[in-house]
Amino acid sequence: MASGSGYFQLPGQGRGFPPGPRSTTSLVSQGSQNPFSDQSPNSISGKFNLSPDPRAWGTTAGVEDDDWLHDPRKGKSIDDLGHIFTARGLANVGCLAILAVGLTALFAGYPLIDYFTRPKSTTLGGYNIGGINATGQVMESSFALIDPDTPQSAYTKQGIQDSGVELQLVFSDEFNKDGRTFYPGDDPFWEAVDLWYWPTNDLEWYDPEQVTTENGHLKITIDQRRNHGMNYISGMISSWNKFCFTGGYIETAVSLPGDPTVSGLWPALWTMGNLGRAGFGASTDGMWPYTYDECDVGTLPNQTQNGLPEAAMNTGIVPEFNYELSWLPGMRLSACTCPGEAHPGPVHRDGSFVSRSAPEIDIIEVQVNVTTRVGEASQSVQFAPFDDNYAWNNASYLHINDYDVSFLNTYQGGILQQTGSVVSEVNQQCYTSKTGCFAVYGFEYKPGLQSDNAYITWVNNGKQSWTFEAGGIGANPRTEISARPIPREPMYVLINLGLSDGFSPIDADLTYPAEMHVDYIRVYQPKDAINYGCDPEGFPTSNYINQYIEAYTNPNLTVRRHVFSSTVPVY
């Protein structure tokens, strides 16, 4: 290449450097000097080649403001020159801490706070949140507490005992949609059982197929057909653990089965405390028909201790049981329950448990008077522990509205129950074999003791029939028991059509099939005393039922020892 071009090439070599060690000889054109090796002040090396020792630089590079940061003589760390607790440092750390806490609260704290503070979802007695049945299907029937088919005129009602009190509708089922079924999970408020109702020696098997809705009413059919070894088949539905109420007025309109002159059928509409499931003996043993909240001899088996009191030993009515007053097994969940033992609560202010039980109040149990051949209904309340001779104070606390229609039942109890019952003549035309009309029945009640002005008032054929005041079952010094309250438990509803010669004689000319029709069920409560649901805050049931769920779902378990380990109560 031309020497004037600024590029060079050694003789005999291609482009670039020759192999071997580099020569220190200048690589510029021949006759020129290497500017990098020239140490004169005006050369490149002279201007920019600095000594390794900065002290030798003099003022060539100048002094910069941050040179002290790099001075090795100042120490091993800049941190040695001060402290970290400066306003800026604290602000930085504080901001980071706030961000960390915020992120933790958002992704960890908020879900926990939401879980523990969110109000507990409740079905208010219904089946499942969202109204699905056991197969995950949305039910076609309404699952609102108040049936949309209920007429607006029925949304309020005057009180039965006190017409100055306005009652508010809290639940209704008009049964207007035809073809409803009541197998487990089919309905939000009702479930039909599949069992033999052995406690009353019934002759029928209860099967869900015998219950449906038709022509705007509930229909339960009893038939003479062999099923599960029984000669008859019928139906029972209940709202157990689905819908319950405490206090208020329950009303129903019913067309009774069969003929009012032919004895045998046992139609019933009734209520029971949610801690006992009818037909499931292990759940009701030691629970029914108690309504009591004391820790004394009244809670014990046979209502005695060491053969006392004497009245409990010899004022019964059954010779086969040596005239002993009670053969009940003792309260399972009495006020005598010790801390740590199974009990659903709540507790009194002194720390003792509130007694819990499964009392019973009947709207109607219908039979035919075999002497007069007239259809009659027993409207009653069952309770325990018992008065001597099963004699409650009906002289002062019984009020019958029409003695031409109603009379005090001569049966007042036995070894398993005491009862307050009045028998009333029902509307003889409101049978399915007659005009098929619907007669109105019901009861209104206020829970508590006489000091609470507690009572039960029944309605027969749309009219007030009789009243039972709590004072009728006050303290009894002869049996050494205290006052028994009108039931405070959440009560569920049952509807069934039975057959038992233990309840009434069965006439040979009783015809099958026979149907009972129910037009509606409605529940009302005073506006200042609304209390519905099967797990109310003051009288919880859910946790206890779930803890002993087998007792409530297996009808083959008949007594509490099959499930519950608790011993008999002591005091």
JSON list of C-alpha atoms in Angstrom, two decimals, residues 199-200 266 288-289 316-318 325 328 360 362 365 367 378-383 386 389-392 394 398 407-423 466 468 502-503:
[
{"chain": "A", "resi": 199, "resn": "PRO", "atom": "CA", "xyz": [-92.87, -45.87, 69.37]},
{"chain": "A", "resi": 200, "resn": "THR", "atom": "CA", "xyz": [-96.68, -46.00, 69.05]},
{"chain": "A", "resi": 266, "resn": "TRP", "atom": "CA", "xyz": [-104.91, -41.55, 63.05]},
{"chain": "A", "resi": 288, "resn": "TRP", "atom": "CA", "xyz": [-89.01, -36.47, 74.85]},
{"chain": "A", "resi": 289, "resn": "PRO", "atom": "CA", "xyz": [-91.30, -35.24, 76.37]},
{"chain": "A", "resi": 316, "resn": "GLY", "atom": "CA", "xyz": [-99.03, -44.16, 88.72]},
{"chain": "A", "resi": 317, "resn": "ILE", "atom": "CA", "xyz": [-101.96, -45.81, 86.96]},
{"chain": "A", "resi": 318, "resn": "VAL", "atom": "CA", "xyz": [-100.45, -48.98, 85.46]},
{"chain": "A", "resi": 325, "resn": "LEU", "atom": "CA", "xyz": [-95.19, -42.85, 88.22]},
{"chain": "A", "resi": 328, "resn": "LEU", "atom": "CA", "xyz": [-88.55, -42.43, 81.66]},
{"chain": "A", "resi": 360, "resn": "GLU", "atom": "CA", "xyz": [-94.25, -31.86, 71.96]},
{"chain": "A", "resi": 362, "resn": "ASP", "atom": "CA", "xyz": [-100.03, -31.18, 68.99]},
{"chain": "A", "resi": 365, "resn": "GLU", "atom": "CA", "xyz": [-104.69, -35.86, 66.62]},
{"chain": "A", "resi": 367, "resn": "GLN", "atom": "CA", "xyz": [-110.04, -40.16, 66.06]},
{"chain": "A", "resi": 378, "resn": "SER", "atom": "CA", "xyz": [-107.27, -34.14, 70.75]},
{"chain": "A", "resi": 379, "resn": "GLN", "atom": "CA", "xyz": [-105.34, -30.85, 71.04]},
{"chain": "A", "resi": 380, "resn": "SER", "atom": "CA", "xyz": [-102.61, -31.34, 73.60]},
{"chain": "A", "resi": 381, "resn": "VAL", "atom": "CA", "xyz": [-99.19, -30.69, 75.08]},
{"chain": "A", "resi": 382, "resn": "GLN", "atom": "CA", "xyz": [-96.91, -33.43, 76.46]},
{"chain": "A", "resi": 383, "resn": "PHE", "atom": "CA", "xyz": [-94.41, -32.81, 79.24]},
{"chain": "A", "resi": 386, "resn": "PHE", "atom": "CA", "xyz": [-94.74, -35.70, 86.09]},
{"chain": "A", "resi": 389, "resn": "ASN", "atom": "CA", "xyz": [-101.44, -39.10, 89.44]},
{"chain": "A", "resi": 390, "resn": "TYR", "atom": "CA", "xyz": [-100.57, -37.11, 86.27]},
{"chain": "A", "resi": 391, "resn": "ALA", "atom": "CA", "xyz": [-102.94, -34.44, 87.60]},
{"chain": "A", "resi": 392, "resn": "TRP", "atom": "CA", "xyz": [-102.00, -30.96, 86.47]},
{"chain": "A", "resi": 394, "resn": "ASN", "atom": "CA", "xyz": [-106.65, -27.70, 85.51]},
{"chain": "A", "resi": 398, "resn": "LEU", "atom": "CA", "xyz": [-107.62, -24.46, 82.07]},
{"chain": "A", "resi": 407, "resn": "PHE", "atom": "CA", "xyz": [-114.26, -31.33, 76.99]},
{"chain": "A", "resi": 408, "resn": "LEU", "atom": "CA", "xyz": [-111.23, -32.13, 79.16]},
{"chain": "A", "resi": 409, "resn": "ASN", "atom": "CA", "xyz": [-109.63, -35.41, 78.13]},
{"chain": "A", "resi": 410, "resn": "THR", "atom": "CA", "xyz": [-109.90, -38.00, 80.87]},
{"chain": "A", "resi": 411, "resn": "TYR", "atom": "CA", "xyz": [-106.52, -39.39, 79.81]},
{"chain": "A", "resi": 412, "resn": "GLN", "atom": "CA", "xyz": [-103.86, -37.28, 81.52]},
{"chain": "A", "resi": 413, "resn": "GLY", "atom": "CA", "xyz": [-100.78, -39.45, 81.24]},
{"chain": "A", "resi": 414, "resn": "GLY", "atom": "CA", "xyz": [-98.91, -42.70, 81.76]},
{"chain": "A", "resi": 415, "resn": "ILE", "atom": "CA", "xyz": [-95.44, -44.01, 82.57]},
{"chain": "A", "resi": 416, "resn": "LEU", "atom": "CA", "xyz": [-93.89, -42.24, 79.56]},
{"chain": "A", "resi": 417, "resn": "GLN", "atom": "CA", "xyz": [-95.73, -38.92, 79.41]},
{"chain": "A", "resi": 418, "resn": "GLN", "atom": "CA", "xyz": [-98.03, -36.48, 81.12]},
{"chain": "A", "resi": 419, "resn": "THR", "atom": "CA", "xyz": [-100.42, -34.54, 78.97]},
{"chain": "A", "resi": 420, "resn": "GLY", "atom": "CA", "xyz": [-102.76, -31.60, 79.02]},
{"chain": "A", "resi": 421, "resn": "SER", "atom": "CA", "xyz": [-105.44, -32.43, 76.48]},
{"chain": "A", "resi": 422, "resn": "VAL", "atom": "CA", "xyz": [-108.88, -31.21, 75.47]},
{"chain": "A", "resi": 423, "resn": "VAL", "atom": "CA", "xyz": [-110.99, -33.14, 72.96]},
{"chain": "A", "resi": 466, "resn": "TRP", "atom": "CA", "xyz": [-109.12, -23.93, 74.75]},
{"chain": "A", "resi": 468, "resn": "PHE", "atom": "CA", "xyz": [-103.47, -24.12, 78.80]},
{"chain": "A", "resi": 502, "resn": "GLY", "atom": "CA", "xyz": [-103.13, -48.37, 70.58]},
{"chain": "A", "resi": 503, "resn": "PHE", "atom": "CA", "xyz": [-104.66, -45.02, 69.71]}
]
